Amino acid sequence: MIKKFLTDNDQVIDLEYVIAIEVQTVCNAFIVEYTFINGKVIKSIHMDAELASKEKWAAFKLMTE
């Protein structure tokens, strides 16, 4: 089943192939990293920790449905 997710940075991700979602902090920016089974990483950048966390958990919720 295809599980499409739209990040806050307008990137469409098929969550079926994502194996990890992490939030990294770099120089006052918060980056949500989506790691795919082939090793590719897509990043979504936020200036607010709460927005990054909300994106991560929204994607995680869709992955586990």
Coordinates of N, CA and C in Angstrom, one line a residue:
M1 N 0.8 -1.2 0.0 CA 0.0 0.0 0.0 C 0.9 1.3 0.0
I2 N 0.6 2.2 -0.9 CA 1.3 3.4 -0.9 C 0.8 4.4 0.1
K3 N 1.8 4.9 0.9 CA 1.4 5.9 1.9 C 2.2 7.2 1.6
K4 N 1.5 8.1 0.9 CA 2.1 9.4 0.6 C 2.0 10.4 1.7
F5 N 3.1 11.1 2.0 CA 3.1 12.1 3.0 C 3.7 13.4 2.5
L6 N 3.0 14.5 2.7 CA 3.5 15.8 2.3 C 4.2 16.5 3.5
T7 N 5.5 16.8 3.3 CA 6.2 17.5 4.4 C 5.8 19.0 4.4
D8 N 6.2 19.6 5.5 CA 6.0 21.1 5.6 C 6.7 21.9 4.5
N9 N 7.8 21.2 3.9 CA 8.5 21.9 2.9 C 8.1 21.4 1.5
D10 N 6.8 21.0 1.4 CA 6.2 20.6 0.1 C 6.9 19.5 -0.6
Q11 N 7.5 18.5 0.1 CA 8.1 17.3 -0.5 C 7.1 16.2 -0.3
V12 N 6.9 15.4 -1.3 CA 6.0 14.2 -1.2 C 6.9 13.0 -1.0
I13 N 6.6 12.2 0.1 CA 7.4 11.1 0.5 C 6.5 9.9 0.5
D14 N 6.9 8.7 0.0 CA 6.2 7.5 0.1 C 6.8 6.8 1.4
L15 N 6.0 6.8 2.4 CA 6.4 6.3 3.7 C 6.6 4.8 3.8
E16 N 6.1 4.1 2.8 CA 6.3 2.7 2.8 C 7.7 2.2 2.8
Y17 N 8.6 3.1 2.2 CA 10.0 2.7 2.0 C 10.9 3.5 3.1
V18 N 10.3 4.2 4.0 CA 11.1 4.9 5.0 C 11.4 3.9 6.2
I19 N 12.6 3.9 6.6 CA 13.0 3.0 7.8 C 13.3 3.8 9.0
A20 N 13.5 5.1 8.9 CA 13.8 5.9 10.1 C 13.4 7.4 9.9
I21 N 12.9 8.0 10.9 CA 12.5 9.4 10.9 C 13.2 10.0 12.2
E22 N 14.0 11.0 12.0 CA 14.8 11.6 13.1 C 14.7 13.1 13.0
V23 N 14.8 13.8 14.2 CA 14.9 15.2 14.2 C 16.3 15.6 14.7
Q24 N 17.0 16.4 13.9 CA 18.3 16.8 14.2 C 18.3 18.3 14.4
T25 N 19.2 18.8 15.3 CA 19.3 20.3 15.6 C 20.6 20.7 15.0
V26 N 20.6 21.7 14.1 CA 21.8 22.3 13.5 C 21.7 23.8 13.5
C27 N 22.5 24.5 14.3 CA 22.6 26.0 14.2 C 21.2 26.6 14.3
N28 N 20.4 26.3 15.3 CA 19.1 26.9 15.6 C 18.1 26.5 14.5
A29 N 18.3 25.5 13.7 CA 17.4 24.9 12.8 C 17.1 23.5 13.2
F30 N 15.9 23.0 12.9 CA 15.5 21.7 13.2 C 15.2 20.9 11.9
I31 N 15.9 19.8 11.7 CA 15.8 19.1 10.5 C 15.2 17.7 10.7
V32 N 14.1 17.5 10.0 CA 13.4 16.2 10.1 C 14.1 15.4 8.9
E33 N 14.7 14.2 9.3 CA 15.4 13.4 8.3 C 14.6 12.1 8.1
Y34 N 14.3 11.8 6.8 CA 13.6 10.6 6.4 C 14.6 9.7 5.7
T35 N 14.9 8.5 6.3 CA 15.9 7.6 5.7 C 15.1 6.5 5.1
F36 N 15.5 6.2 3.8 CA 14.8 5.2 3.0 C 15.6 3.9 3.1
I37 N 15.0 2.8 2.7 CA 15.7 1.5 2.7 C 16.9 1.4 1.8
N38 N 16.9 2.3 0.8 CA 18.1 2.3 -0.1 C 19.2 3.3 0.3
G39 N 19.0 3.9 1.5 CA 20.1 4.8 2.1 C 19.9 6.2 1.8
K40 N 18.9 6.6 0.9 CA 18.7 8.0 0.6 C 18.0 8.7 1.8
V41 N 18.4 9.9 2.0 CA 17.9 10.7 3.0 C 17.2 12.0 2.5
I42 N 16.0 12.3 2.9 CA 15.3 13.5 2.5 C 15.2 14.3 3.8
K43 N 15.5 15.6 3.7 CA 15.4 16.5 4.8 C 14.4 17.5 4.7
S44 N 13.7 17.9 5.8 CA 12.7 18.9 5.9 C 13.2 19.9 7.0
I45 N 13.4 21.1 6.6 CA 14.0 22.1 7.6 C 12.9 23.0 8.2
H46 N 13.1 23.1 9.5 CA 12.1 24.0 10.3 C 13.0 24.9 11.2
M47 N 12.4 26.1 11.5 CA 13.0 27.0 12.4 C 12.4 26.8 13.8
D48 N 11.4 26.0 14.0 CA 10.7 25.8 15.2 C 10.7 24.3 15.6
A49 N 11.2 24.0 16.8 CA 11.3 22.6 17.3 C 9.9 21.9 17.3
E50 N 8.9 22.7 17.7 CA 7.5 22.1 17.8 C 7.0 21.7 16.5
L51 N 7.2 22.5 15.5 CA 6.8 22.2 14.1 C 7.5 20.9 13.6
A52 N 8.8 20.8 13.8 CA 9.5 19.7 13.4 C 9.0 18.4 14.1
S53 N 8.8 18.5 15.4 CA 8.2 17.4 16.1 C 6.9 17.0 15.6
K54 N 6.0 17.9 15.3 CA 4.7 17.6 14.8 C 4.8 16.9 13.5
E55 N 5.7 17.4 12.6 CA 5.8 16.7 11.3 C 6.3 15.3 11.5
K56 N 7.3 15.1 12.3 CA 7.8 13.7 12.6 C 6.7 12.8 13.0
W57 N 5.9 13.2 14.0 CA 4.9 12.3 14.6 C 3.7 12.1 13.7
A58 N 3.4 13.1 12.8 CA 2.3 12.9 11.8 C 2.8 11.9 10.8
A59 N 4.0 11.9 10.4 CA 4.5 10.9 9.4 C 4.6 9.6 10.1
F60 N 5.0 9.5 11.3 CA 5.1 8.2 12.0 C 3.7 7.6 12.2
K61 N 2.7 8.4 12.5 CA 1.3 7.9 12.7 C 0.8 7.3 11.4
L62 N 1.1 8.0 10.3 CA 0.7 7.5 9.0 C 1.4 6.2 8.6
M63 N 2.7 6.1 9.0 CA 3.5 4.9 8.7 C 2.9 3.7 9.4
T64 N 2.4 3.9 10.6 CA 1.9 2.7 11.4 C 0.5 2.4 11.2
E65 N -0.2 3.1 10.4 CA -1.6 2.8 10.2 C -1.8 1.6 9.2

